PDB file of C-alpha atoms in Angstrom:
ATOM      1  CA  UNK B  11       2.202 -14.387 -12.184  1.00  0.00           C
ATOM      2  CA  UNK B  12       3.184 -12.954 -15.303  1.00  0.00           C
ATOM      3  CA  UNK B  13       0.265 -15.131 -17.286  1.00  0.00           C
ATOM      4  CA  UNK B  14      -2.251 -14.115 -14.897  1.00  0.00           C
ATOM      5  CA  UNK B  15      -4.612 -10.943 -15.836  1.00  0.00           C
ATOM      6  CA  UNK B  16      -3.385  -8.422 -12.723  1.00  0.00           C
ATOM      7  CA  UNK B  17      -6.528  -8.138 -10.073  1.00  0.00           C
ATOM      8  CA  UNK B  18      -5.925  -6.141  -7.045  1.00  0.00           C
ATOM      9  CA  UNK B  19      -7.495  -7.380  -4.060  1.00  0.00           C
ATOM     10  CA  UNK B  20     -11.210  -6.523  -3.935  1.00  0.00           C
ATOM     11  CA  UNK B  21     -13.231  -4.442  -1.443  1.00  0.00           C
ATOM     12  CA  UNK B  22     -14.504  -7.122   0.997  1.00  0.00           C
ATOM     13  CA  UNK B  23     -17.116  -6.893   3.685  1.00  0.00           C
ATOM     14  CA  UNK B  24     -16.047  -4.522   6.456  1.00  0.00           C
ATOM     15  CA  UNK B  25     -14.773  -4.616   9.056  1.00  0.00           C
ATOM     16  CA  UNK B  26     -11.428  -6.200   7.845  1.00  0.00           C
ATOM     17  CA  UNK B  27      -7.573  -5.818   8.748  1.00  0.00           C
ATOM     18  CA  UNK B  28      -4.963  -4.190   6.657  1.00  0.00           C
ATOM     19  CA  UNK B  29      -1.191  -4.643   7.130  1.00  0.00           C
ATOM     20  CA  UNK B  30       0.734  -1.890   5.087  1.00  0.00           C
ATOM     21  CA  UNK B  31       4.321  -2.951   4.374  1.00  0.00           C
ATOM     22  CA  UNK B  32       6.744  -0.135   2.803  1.00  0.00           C
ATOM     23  CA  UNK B  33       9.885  -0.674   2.479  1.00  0.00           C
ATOM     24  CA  UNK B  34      13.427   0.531   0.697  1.00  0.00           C
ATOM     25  CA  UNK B  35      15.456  -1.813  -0.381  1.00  0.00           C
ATOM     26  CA  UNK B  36      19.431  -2.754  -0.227  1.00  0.00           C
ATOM     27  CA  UNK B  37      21.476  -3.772  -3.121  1.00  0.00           C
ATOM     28  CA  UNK B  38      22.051  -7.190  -1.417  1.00  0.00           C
ATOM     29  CA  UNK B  39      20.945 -10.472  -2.331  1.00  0.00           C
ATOM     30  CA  UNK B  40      18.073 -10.154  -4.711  1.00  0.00           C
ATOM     31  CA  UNK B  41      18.211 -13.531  -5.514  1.00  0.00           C
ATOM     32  CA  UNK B  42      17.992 -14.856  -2.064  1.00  0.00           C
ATOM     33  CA  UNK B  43      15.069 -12.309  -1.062  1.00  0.00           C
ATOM     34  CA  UNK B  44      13.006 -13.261  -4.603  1.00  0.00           C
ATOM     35  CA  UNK B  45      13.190 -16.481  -3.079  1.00  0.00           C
ATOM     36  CA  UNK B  46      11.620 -16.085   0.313  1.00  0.00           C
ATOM     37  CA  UNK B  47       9.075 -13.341  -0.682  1.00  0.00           C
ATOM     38  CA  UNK B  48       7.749 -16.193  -3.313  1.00  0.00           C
ATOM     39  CA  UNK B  49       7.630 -18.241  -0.681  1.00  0.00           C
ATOM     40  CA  UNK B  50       6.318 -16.470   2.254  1.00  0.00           C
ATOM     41  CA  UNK B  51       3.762 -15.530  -0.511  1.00  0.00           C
ATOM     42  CA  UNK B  52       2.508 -18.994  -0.847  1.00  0.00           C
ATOM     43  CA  UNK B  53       2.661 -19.735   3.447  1.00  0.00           C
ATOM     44  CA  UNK B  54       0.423 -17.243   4.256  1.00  0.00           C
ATOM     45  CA  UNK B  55      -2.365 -18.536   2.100  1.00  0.00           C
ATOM     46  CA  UNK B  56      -2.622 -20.850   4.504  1.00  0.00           C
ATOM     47  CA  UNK B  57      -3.555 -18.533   7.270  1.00  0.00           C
ATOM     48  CA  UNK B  58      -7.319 -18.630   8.335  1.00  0.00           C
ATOM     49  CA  UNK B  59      -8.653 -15.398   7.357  1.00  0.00           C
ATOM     50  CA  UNK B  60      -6.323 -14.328   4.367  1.00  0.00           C
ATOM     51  CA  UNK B  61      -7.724 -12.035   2.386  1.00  0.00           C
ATOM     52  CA  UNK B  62      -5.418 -11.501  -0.131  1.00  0.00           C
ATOM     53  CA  UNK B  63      -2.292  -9.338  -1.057  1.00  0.00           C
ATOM     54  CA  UNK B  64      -1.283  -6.874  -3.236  1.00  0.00           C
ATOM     55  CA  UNK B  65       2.858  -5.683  -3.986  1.00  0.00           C
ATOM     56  CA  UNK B  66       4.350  -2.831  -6.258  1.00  0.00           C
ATOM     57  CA  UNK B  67       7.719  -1.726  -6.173  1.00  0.00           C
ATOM     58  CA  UNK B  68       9.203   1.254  -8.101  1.00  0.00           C
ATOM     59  CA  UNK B  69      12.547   0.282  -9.933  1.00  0.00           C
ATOM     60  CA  UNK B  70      15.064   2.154  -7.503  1.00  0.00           C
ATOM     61  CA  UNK B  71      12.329   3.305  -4.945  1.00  0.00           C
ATOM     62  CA  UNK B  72       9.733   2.299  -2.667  1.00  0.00           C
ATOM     63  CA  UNK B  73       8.198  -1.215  -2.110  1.00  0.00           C
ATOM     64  CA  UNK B  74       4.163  -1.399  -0.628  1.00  0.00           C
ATOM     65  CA  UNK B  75       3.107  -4.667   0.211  1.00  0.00           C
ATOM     66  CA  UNK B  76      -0.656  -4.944   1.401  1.00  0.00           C
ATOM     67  CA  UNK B  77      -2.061  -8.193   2.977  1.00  0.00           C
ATOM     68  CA  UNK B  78      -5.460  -8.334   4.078  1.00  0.00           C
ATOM     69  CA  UNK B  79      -7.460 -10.373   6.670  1.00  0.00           C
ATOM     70  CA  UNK B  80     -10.348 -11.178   8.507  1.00  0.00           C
ATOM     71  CA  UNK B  81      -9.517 -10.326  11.862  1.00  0.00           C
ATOM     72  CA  UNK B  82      -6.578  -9.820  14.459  1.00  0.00           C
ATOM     73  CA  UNK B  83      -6.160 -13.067  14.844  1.00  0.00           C
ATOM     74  CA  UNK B  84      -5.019 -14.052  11.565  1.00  0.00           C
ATOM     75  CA  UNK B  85      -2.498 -11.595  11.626  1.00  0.00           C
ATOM     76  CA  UNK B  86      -1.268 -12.898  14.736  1.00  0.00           C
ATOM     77  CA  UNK B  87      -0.745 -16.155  13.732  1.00  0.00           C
ATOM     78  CA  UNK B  88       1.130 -14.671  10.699  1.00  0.00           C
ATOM     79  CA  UNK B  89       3.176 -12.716  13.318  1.00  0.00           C
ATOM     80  CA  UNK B  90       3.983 -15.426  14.981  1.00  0.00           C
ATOM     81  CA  UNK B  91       5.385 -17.685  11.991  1.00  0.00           C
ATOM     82  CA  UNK B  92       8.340 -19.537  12.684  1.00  0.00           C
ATOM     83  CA  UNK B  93       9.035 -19.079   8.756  1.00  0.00           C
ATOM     84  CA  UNK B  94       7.829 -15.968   8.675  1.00  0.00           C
ATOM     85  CA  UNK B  95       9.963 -14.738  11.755  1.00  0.00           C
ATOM     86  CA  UNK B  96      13.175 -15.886  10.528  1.00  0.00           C
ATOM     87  CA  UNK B  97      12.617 -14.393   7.503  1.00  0.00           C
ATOM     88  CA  UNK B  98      11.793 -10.981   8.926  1.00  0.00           C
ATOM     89  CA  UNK B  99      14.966 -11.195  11.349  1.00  0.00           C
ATOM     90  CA  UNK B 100      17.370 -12.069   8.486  1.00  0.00           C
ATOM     91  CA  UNK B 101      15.496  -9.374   6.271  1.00  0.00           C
ATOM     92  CA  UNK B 102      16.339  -6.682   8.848  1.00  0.00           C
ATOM     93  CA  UNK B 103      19.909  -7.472   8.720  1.00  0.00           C
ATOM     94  CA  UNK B 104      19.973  -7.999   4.693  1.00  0.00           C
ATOM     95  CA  UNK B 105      17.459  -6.803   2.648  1.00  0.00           C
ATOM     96  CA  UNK B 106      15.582  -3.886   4.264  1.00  0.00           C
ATOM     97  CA  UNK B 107      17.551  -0.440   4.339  1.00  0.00           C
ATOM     98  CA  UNK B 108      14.408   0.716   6.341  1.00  0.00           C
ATOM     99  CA  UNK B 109      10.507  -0.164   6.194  1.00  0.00           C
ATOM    100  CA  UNK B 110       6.944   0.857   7.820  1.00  0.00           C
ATOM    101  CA  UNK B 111       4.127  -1.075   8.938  1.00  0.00           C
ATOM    102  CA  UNK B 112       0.935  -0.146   9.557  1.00  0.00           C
ATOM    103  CA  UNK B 113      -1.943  -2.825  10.823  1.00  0.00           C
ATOM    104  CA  UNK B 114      -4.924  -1.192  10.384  1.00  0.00           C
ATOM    105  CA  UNK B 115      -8.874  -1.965  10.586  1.00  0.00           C
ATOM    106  CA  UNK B 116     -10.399  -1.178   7.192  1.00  0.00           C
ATOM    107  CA  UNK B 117     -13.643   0.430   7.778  1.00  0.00           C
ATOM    108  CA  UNK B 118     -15.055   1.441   4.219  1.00  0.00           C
ATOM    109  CA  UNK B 119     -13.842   0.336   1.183  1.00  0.00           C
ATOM    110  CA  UNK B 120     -15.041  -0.009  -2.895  1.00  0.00           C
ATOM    111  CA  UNK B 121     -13.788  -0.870  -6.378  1.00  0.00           C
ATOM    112  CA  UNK B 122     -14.184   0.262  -9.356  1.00  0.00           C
ATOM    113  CA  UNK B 123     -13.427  -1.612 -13.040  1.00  0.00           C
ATOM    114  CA  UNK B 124     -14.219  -0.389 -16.826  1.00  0.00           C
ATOM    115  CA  UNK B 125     -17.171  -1.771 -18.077  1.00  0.00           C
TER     116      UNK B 125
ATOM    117  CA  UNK G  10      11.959  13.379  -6.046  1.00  0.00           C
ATOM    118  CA  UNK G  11      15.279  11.915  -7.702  1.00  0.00           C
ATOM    119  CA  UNK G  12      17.461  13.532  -5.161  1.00  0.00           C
ATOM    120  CA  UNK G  13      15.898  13.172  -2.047  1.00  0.00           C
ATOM    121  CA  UNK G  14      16.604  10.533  -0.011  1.00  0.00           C
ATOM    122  CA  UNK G  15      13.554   7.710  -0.652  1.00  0.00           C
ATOM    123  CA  UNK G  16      11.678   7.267   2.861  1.00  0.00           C
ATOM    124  CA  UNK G  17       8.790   5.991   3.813  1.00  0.00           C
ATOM    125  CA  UNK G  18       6.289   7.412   5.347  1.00  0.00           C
ATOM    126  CA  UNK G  19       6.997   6.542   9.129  1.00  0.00           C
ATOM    127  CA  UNK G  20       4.962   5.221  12.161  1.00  0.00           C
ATOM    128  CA  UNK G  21       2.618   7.427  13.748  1.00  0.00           C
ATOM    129  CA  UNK G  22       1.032   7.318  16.928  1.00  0.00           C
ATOM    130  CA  UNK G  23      -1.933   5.698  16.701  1.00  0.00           C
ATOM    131  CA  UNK G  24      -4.864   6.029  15.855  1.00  0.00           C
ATOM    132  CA  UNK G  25      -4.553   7.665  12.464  1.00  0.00           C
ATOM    133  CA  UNK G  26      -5.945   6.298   9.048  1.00  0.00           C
ATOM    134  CA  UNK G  27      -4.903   5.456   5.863  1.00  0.00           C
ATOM    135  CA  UNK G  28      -6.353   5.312   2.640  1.00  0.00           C
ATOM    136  CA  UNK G  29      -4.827   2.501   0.412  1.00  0.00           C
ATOM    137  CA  UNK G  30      -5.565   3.078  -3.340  1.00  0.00           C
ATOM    138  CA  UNK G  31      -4.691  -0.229  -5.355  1.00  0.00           C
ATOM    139  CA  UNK G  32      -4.870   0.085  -8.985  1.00  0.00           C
ATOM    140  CA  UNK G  33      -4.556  -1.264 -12.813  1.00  0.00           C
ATOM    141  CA  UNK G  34      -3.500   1.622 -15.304  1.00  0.00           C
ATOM    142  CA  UNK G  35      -4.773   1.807 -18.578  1.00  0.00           C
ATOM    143  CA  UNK G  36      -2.186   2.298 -21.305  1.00  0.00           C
ATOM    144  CA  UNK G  37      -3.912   5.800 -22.242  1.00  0.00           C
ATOM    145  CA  UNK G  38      -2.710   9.075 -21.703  1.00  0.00           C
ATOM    146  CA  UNK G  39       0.669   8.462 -19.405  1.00  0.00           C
ATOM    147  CA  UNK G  40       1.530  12.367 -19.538  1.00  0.00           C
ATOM    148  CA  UNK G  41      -1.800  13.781 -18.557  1.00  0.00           C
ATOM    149  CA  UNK G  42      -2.145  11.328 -15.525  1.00  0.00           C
ATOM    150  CA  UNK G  43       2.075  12.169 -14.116  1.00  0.00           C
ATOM    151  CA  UNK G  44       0.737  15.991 -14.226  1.00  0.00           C
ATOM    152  CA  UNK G  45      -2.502  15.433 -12.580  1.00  0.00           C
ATOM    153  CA  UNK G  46      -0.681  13.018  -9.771  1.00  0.00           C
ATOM    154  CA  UNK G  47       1.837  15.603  -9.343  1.00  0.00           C
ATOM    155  CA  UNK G  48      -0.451  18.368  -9.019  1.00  0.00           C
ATOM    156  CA  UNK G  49      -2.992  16.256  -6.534  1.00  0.00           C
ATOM    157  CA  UNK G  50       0.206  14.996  -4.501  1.00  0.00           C
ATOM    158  CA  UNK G  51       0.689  18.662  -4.011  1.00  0.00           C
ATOM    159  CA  UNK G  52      -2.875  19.860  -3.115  1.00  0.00           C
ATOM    160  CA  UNK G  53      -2.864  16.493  -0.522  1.00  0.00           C
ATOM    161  CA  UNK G  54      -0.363  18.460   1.653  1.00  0.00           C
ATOM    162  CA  UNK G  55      -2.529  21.209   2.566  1.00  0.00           C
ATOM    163  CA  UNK G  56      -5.245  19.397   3.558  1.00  0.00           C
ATOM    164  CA  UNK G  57      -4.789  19.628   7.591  1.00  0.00           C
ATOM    165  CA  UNK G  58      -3.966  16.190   9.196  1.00  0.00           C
ATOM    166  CA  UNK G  59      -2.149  15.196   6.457  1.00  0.00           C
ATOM    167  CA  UNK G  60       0.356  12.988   7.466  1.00  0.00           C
ATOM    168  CA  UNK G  61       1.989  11.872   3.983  1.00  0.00           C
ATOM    169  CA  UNK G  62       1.908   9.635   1.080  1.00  0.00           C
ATOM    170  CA  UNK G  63       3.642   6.568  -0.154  1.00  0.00           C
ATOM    171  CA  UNK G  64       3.823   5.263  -3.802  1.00  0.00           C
ATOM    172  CA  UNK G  65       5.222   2.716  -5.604  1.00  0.00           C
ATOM    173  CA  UNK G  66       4.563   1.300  -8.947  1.00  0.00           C
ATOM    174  CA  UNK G  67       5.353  -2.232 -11.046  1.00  0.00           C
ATOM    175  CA  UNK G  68       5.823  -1.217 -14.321  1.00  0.00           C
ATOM    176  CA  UNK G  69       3.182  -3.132 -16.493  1.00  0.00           C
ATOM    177  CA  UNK G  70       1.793  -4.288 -12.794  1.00  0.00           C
ATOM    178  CA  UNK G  71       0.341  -2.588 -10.401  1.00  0.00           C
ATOM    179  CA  UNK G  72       0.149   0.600  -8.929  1.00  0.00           C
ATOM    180  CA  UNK G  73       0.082   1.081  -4.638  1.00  0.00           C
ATOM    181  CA  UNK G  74      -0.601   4.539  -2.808  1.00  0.00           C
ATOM    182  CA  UNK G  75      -1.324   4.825   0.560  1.00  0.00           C
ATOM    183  CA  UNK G  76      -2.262   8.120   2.053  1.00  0.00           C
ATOM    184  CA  UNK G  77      -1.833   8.743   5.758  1.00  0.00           C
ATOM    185  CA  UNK G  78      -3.815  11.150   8.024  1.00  0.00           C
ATOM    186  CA  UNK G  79      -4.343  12.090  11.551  1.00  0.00           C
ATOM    187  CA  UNK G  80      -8.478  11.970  11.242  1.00  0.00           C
ATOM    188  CA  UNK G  81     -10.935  10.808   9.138  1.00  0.00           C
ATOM    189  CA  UNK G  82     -12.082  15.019   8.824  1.00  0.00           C
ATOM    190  CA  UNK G  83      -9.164  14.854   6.757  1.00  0.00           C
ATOM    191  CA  UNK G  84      -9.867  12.193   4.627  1.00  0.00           C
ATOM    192  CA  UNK G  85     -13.070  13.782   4.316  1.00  0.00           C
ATOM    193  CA  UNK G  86     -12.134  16.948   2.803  1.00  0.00           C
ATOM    194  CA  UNK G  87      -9.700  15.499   0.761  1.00  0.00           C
ATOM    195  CA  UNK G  88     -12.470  13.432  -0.880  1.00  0.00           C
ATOM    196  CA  UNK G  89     -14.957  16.579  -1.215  1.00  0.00           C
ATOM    197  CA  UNK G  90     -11.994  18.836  -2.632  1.00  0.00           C
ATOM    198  CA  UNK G  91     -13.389  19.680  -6.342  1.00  0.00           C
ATOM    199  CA  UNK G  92     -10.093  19.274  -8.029  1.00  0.00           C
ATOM    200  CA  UNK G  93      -9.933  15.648  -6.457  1.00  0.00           C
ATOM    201  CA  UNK G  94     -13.244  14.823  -7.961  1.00  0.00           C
ATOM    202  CA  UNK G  95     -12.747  16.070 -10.979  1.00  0.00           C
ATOM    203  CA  UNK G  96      -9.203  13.966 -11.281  1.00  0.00           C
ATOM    204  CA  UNK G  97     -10.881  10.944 -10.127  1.00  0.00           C
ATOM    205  CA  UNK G  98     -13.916  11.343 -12.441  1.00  0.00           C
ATOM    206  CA  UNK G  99     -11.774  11.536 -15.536  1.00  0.00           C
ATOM    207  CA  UNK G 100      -9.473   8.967 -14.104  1.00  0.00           C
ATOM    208  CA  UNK G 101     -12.200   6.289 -13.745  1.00  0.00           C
ATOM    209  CA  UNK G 102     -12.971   6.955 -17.803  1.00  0.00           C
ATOM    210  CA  UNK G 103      -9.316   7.152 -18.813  1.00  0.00           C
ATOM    211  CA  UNK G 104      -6.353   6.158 -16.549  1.00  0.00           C
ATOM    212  CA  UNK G 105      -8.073   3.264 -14.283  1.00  0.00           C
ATOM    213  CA  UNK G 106      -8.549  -0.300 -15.812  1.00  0.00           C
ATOM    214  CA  UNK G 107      -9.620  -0.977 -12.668  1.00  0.00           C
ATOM    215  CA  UNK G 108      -8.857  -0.092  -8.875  1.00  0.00           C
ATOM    216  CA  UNK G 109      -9.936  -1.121  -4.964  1.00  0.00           C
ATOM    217  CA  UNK G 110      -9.849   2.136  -2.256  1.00  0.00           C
ATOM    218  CA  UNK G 111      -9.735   0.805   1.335  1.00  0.00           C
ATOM    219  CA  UNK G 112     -10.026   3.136   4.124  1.00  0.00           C
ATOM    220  CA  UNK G 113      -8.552   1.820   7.477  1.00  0.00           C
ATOM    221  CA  UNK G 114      -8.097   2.965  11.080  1.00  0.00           C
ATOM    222  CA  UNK G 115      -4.453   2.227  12.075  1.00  0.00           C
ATOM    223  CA  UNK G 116      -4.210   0.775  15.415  1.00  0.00           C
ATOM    224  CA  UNK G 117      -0.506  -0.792  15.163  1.00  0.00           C
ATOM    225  CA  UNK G 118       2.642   0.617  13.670  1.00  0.00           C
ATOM    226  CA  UNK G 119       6.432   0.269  14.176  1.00  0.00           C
ATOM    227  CA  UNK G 120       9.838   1.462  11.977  1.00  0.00           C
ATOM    228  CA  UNK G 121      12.638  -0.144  11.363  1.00  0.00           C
ATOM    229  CA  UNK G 122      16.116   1.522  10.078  1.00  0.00           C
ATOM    230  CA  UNK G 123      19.408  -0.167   9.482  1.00  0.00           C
ATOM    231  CA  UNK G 124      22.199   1.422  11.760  1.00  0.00           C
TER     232      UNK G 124
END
């Protein structure tokens, strides 16, 4: 990442899907959760429909995660992950002291850059 | 801020909408843009239907915020409001390398808290 020039995801063609992830944080195992975020990260590029995703996370506060996609169904199948469903179950108990979501249908949407 | 308990903003019932604001800060001007967030991120609050606001910035990364509300009349008025404008007009020349605004209808959402 750190070589790469940072992008967020781009306005794309609506209608598209939205799944807001917001989470705080425990003190436990950053190591082990660097490692599965990295790789969940790479999985769901393999979902039909992915988008794209963007993550920030305030030193000491608040996480957002945003992953966008085509349609419903894409999400689904990410739902439905056998990866990505262990990961969330072992998350709860570990990593998360509490977190959001909210799948939503984007319905306008723009960019802007400096010229 | 540094006292309270960090939370985020929790599931609604659906539908409400959320604007997601993605962006790339400049390296200009880091004390005008904290007073202008704070004083927007208090305006936000009296715009009716305003259901709160989540934030959470990478330092030298990116930069999330996700604004929640019960309507899109809300969103709406929020955009119109002339202090809003102005913010954003002086942020596109000064604060924003570059940024993506999607504007989604939430149609799923769930919590989760550790016990």
């Amino acid at each position: 990442m750190s070589d790469q020039r940072i992008t967020p995801v781009p306005a794309h063609e609506t209608p598209y899907y939205a799944v807001v992830f917001t989470s705080v944080r425990t003190e436990e195992d950053d190591d082990g959760y660097r490692h599965a975020a990295e790789r969940l990260g790479e999985l769901v590029k393999d979902i039909p429909g992915f988008l794209g995703e963007d993550s920030a996370r305030t030193p000491g506060g608040l996480a957002i995660s945003v992953a966008y996609f085509r349609d419903l169904a894409g999400i689904d199948r990410w739902r439905r992950d056998a990866r990505h469903r262990a990961a969330k179950e072992y998350g709860r108990e570990h990593w998360y002291e509490r977190y959001s979501i909210h799948v939503a249908r984007v319905e306008h949407s723009h960019g802007h850059a400096r010229s």
